[in-house]
Coordinates of C-alpha atoms in Angstrom, one line a residue:
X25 CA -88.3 69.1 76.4
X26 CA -89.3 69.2 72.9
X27 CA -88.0 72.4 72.0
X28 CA -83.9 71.5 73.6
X29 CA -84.4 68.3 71.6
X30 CA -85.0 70.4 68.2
X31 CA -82.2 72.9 69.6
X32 CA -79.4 69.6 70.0
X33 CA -81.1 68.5 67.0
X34 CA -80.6 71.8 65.0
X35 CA -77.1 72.1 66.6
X36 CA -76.0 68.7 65.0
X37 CA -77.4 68.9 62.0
X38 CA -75.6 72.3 61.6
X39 CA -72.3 70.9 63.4
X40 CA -72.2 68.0 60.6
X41 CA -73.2 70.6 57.8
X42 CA -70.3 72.6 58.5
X43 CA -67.7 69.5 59.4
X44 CA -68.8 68.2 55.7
X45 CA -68.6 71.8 54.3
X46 CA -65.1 73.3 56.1
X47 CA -63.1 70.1 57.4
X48 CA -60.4 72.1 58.2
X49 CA -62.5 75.4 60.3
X50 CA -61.2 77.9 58.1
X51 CA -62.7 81.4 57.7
X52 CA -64.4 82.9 54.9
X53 CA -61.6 84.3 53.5
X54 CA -59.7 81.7 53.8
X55 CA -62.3 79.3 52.6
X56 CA -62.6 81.6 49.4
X57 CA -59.2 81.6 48.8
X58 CA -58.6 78.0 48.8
X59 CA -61.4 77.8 46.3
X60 CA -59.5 80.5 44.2
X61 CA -56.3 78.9 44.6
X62 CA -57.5 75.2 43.4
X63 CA -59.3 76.6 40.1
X64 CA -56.0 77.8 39.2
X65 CA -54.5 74.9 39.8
X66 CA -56.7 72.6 38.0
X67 CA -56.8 75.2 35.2
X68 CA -53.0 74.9 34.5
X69 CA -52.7 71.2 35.7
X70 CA -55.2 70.7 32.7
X71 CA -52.8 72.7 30.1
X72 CA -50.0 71.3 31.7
X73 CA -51.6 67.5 30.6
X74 CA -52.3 68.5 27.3
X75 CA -49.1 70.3 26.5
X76 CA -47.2 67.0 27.8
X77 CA -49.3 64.4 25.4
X78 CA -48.8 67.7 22.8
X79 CA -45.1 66.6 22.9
X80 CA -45.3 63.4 23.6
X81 CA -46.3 63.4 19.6
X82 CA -49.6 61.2 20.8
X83 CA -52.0 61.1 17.9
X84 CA -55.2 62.6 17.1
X85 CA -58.0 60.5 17.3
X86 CA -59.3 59.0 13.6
X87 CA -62.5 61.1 13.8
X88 CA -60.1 63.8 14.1
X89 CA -58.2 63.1 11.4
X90 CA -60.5 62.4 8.3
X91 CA -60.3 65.8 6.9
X92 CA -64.6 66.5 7.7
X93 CA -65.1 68.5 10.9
X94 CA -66.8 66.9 13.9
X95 CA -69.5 68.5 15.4
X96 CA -68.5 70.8 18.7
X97 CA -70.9 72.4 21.0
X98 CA -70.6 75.6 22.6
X99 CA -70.6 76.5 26.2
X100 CA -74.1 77.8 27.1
X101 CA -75.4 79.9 30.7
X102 CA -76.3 76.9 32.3
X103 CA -72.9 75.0 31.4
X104 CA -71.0 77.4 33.2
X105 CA -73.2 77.1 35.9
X106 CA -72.6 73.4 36.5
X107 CA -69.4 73.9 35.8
X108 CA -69.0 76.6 39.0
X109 CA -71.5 74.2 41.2
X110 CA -69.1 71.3 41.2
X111 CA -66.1 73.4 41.2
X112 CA -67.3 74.6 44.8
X113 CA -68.2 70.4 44.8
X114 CA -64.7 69.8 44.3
X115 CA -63.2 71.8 46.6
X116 CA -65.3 70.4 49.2
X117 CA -64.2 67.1 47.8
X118 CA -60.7 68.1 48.0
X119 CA -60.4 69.5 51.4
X120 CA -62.6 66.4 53.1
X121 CA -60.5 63.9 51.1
X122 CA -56.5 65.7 52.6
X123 CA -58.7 66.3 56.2
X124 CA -59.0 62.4 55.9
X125 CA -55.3 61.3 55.1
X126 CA -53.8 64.2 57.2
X127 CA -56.1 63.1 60.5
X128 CA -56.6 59.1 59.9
X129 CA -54.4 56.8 61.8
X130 CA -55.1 53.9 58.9
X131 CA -53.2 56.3 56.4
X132 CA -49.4 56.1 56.7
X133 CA -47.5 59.3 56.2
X134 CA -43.9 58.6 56.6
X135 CA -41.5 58.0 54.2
X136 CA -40.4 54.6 55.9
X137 CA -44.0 53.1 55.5
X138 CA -44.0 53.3 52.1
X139 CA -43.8 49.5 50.5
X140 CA -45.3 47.6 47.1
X141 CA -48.4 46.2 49.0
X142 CA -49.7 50.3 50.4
X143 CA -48.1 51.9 46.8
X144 CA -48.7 49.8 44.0
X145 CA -51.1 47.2 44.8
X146 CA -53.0 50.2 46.1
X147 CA -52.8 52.6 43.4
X148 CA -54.0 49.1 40.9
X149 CA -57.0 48.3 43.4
X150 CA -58.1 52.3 43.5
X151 CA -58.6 52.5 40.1
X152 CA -60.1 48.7 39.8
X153 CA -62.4 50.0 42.9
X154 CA -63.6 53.2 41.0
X155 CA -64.7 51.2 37.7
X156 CA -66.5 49.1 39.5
X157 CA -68.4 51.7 41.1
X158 CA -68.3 54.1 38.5
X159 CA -69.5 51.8 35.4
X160 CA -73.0 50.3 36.9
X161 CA -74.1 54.0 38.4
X162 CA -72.5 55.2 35.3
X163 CA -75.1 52.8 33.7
X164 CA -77.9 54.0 35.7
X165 CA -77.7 57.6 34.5
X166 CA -78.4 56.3 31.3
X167 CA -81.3 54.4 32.2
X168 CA -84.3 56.3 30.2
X169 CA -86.3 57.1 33.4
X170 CA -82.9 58.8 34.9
X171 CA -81.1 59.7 31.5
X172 CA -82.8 63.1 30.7
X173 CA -83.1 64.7 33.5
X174 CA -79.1 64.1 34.3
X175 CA -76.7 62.8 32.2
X176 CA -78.0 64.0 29.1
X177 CA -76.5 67.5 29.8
X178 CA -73.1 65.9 29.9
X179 CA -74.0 64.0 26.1
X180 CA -74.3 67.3 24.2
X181 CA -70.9 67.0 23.4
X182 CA -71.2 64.2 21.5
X183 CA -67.0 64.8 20.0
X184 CA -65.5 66.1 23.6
X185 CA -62.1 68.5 23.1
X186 CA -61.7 71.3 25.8
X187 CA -60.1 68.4 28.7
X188 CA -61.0 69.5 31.9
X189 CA -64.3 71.3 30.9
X190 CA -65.5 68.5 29.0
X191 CA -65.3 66.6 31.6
X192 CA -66.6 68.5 34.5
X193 CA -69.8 69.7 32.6
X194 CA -72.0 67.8 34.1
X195 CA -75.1 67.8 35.8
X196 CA -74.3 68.2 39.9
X197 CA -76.0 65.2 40.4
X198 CA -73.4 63.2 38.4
X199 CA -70.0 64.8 39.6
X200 CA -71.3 64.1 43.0
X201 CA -71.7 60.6 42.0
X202 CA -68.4 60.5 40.4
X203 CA -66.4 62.1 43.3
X204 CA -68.3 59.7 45.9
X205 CA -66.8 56.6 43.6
X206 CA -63.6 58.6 43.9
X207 CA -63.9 58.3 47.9
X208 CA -65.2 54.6 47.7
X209 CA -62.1 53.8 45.7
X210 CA -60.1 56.0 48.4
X211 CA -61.8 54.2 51.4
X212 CA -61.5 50.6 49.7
X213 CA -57.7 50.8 49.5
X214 CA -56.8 52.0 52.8
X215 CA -58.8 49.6 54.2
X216 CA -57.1 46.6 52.6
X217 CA -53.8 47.4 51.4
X218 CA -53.1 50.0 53.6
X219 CA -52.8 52.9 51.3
X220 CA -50.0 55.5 51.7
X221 CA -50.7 58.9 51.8
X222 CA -48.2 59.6 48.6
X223 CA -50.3 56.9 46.6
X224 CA -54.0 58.7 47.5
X225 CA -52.2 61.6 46.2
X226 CA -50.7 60.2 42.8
X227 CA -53.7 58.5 42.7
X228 CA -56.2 61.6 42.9
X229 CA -53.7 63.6 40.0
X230 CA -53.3 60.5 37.6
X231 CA -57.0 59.9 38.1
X232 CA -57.7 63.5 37.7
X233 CA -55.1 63.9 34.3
X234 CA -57.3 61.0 32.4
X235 CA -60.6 62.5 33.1
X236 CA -59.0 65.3 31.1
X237 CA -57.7 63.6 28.8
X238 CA -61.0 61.1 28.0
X239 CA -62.4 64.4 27.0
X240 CA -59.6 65.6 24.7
X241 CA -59.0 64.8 20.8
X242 CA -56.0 63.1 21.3
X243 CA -55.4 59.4 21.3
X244 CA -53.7 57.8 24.3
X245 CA -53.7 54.1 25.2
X246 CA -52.4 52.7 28.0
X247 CA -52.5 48.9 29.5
X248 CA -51.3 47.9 32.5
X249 CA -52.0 44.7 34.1
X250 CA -55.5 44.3 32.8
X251 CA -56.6 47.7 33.0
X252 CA -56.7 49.6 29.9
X253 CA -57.4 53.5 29.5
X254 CA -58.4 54.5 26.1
X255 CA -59.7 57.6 24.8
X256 CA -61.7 55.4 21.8
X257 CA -63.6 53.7 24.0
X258 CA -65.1 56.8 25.9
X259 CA -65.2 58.5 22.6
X260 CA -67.2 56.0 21.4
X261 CA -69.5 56.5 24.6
X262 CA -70.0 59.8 23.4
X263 CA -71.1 58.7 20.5
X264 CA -73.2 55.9 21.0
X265 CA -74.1 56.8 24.4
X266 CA -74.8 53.4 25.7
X267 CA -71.4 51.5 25.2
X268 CA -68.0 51.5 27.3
X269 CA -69.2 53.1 30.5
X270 CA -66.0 52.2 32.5
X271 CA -62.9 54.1 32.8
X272 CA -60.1 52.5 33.0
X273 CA -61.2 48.4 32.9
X274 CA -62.8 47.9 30.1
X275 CA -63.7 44.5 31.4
X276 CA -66.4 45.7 33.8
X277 CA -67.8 46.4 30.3
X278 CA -67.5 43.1 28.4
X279 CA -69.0 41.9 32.1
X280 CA -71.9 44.1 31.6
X281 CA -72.3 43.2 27.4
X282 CA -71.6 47.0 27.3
X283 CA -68.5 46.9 25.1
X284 CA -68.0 48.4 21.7
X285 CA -64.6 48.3 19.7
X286 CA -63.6 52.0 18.4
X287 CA -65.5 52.4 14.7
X288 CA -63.6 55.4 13.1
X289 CA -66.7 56.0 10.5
X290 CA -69.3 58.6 11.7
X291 CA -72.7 58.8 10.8
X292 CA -74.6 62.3 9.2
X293 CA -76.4 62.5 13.1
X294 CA -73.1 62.3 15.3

């Protein structure tokens, strides 16, 4: 008896490894592939960003601009290992998170479904969702127990400037963290407003465009209806580490007494 139970046992745990892993059954190949085929894709979606705020004419940021280089950090052996860890993390991420809007009956599809409450009273509670989240375990990583063993990796770039890989150098740990906000956010929405499938999508790409861009030198500020995204204020995380953990509502922050305004003067150990 004991040894079916560990063999149904077994059986599971390997049946939900590989449901969690490969959503969508493919092969190998396939699998590898896809994996290929989404790097590229984030790659140019990343210069593709850039290039736009590029002719947008969007302003440097003042540290940026005084004349005295910043300090930059180079990519080391065990950046680019994080870096290829939650790029597999990612993928994973990505294919779970289309298995989930492609197969669940709460996620509307057609074009006739779409309305204000399921577009843009979703795509406003998604990101409202994920700062909530994101900002307390955001707050945790920097608790001093936690801090140097995680997130410290991700504050060696105390001016951040390369976008995407910036951002996604990171401790494993911490972009699993961040992508499981992500699907909190995701889950939150459908579940109350009904989320359409087109608004998870914009959704994921705006999301994904200002995680770039929080990690760039350019400065973009944008409002809307209480949420503000600014580069300054995550710059000045960066900088002083334990201020403006939030992404996009900066009032989570002035909740917490975790609020800085930008300061455009650096000191000789940033």
């Amino acid at each position: 008896y004991s040894s079916v139970r560990v063999f149904f046992e077994n059986q599971m745990a390997e049946d939900l490894i590989k449901s969690v892993l490969n959503p969508w059954g493919l092969t190998a190949a396939q699998w590898a592939l896809g994996f290929v085929a989404i790097r590229g894709a984030i790659g140019l979606y990343d210069h593709m960003v850039i290039a736009l705020v590029e002719i947008s004419k969007a302003p440097k940021l003042p540290t940026r601009t005084t004349g005295t280089p910043v300090r930059y950090v180079g990519l080391r052996v065990i950046d680019m290992a994080y870096l290829t860890v939650n790029a597999v993390n990612e993928w994973i991420f990505v294919q779970n998170l289309c298995h989930y809007i492609w197969h669940s009956d709460r996620v509307p599809k057609a074009l006739g479904e779409v309305g204000v409450l399921n577009t843009c009273a979703a795509l406003y509670l998604m990101f409202l969702v994920l700062d909530l989240f994101y900002a307390p375990a955001h707050r945790f990583l920097h608790w001093r127990v936690v801090y140097p063993y995680i997130h410290k990796h991700h504050h060696r770039q105390i001016f951040p400037v390369r976008g995407y890989l910036d951002a996604g150098n990171e401790h494993p740990v911490e972009h699993f963290i961040g992508t499981s906000c992500t699907w909190i956010a995701v889950w939150a929405a459908v579940h109350t407003t009904g989320a359409h499938a087109a608004t998870i999508f914009f959704f994921f790409n705006i999301h994904a465009a200002l995680a770039m861009l929080n990690h760039s030198p350019y400065d973009v500020d944008v409002t809307i209806l209480g949420l503000n995204y600014n580069v300054k204020a995550h710059e000045m995380h960066h900088r002083k580490f334990t201020t403006n953990y939030a992404q996009y509502w900066m009032g989570i922050d002035r909740i917490m007494g975790t609020f800085s305004p930008y300061d455009a003067s650096t000191s000789k150990a940033e």
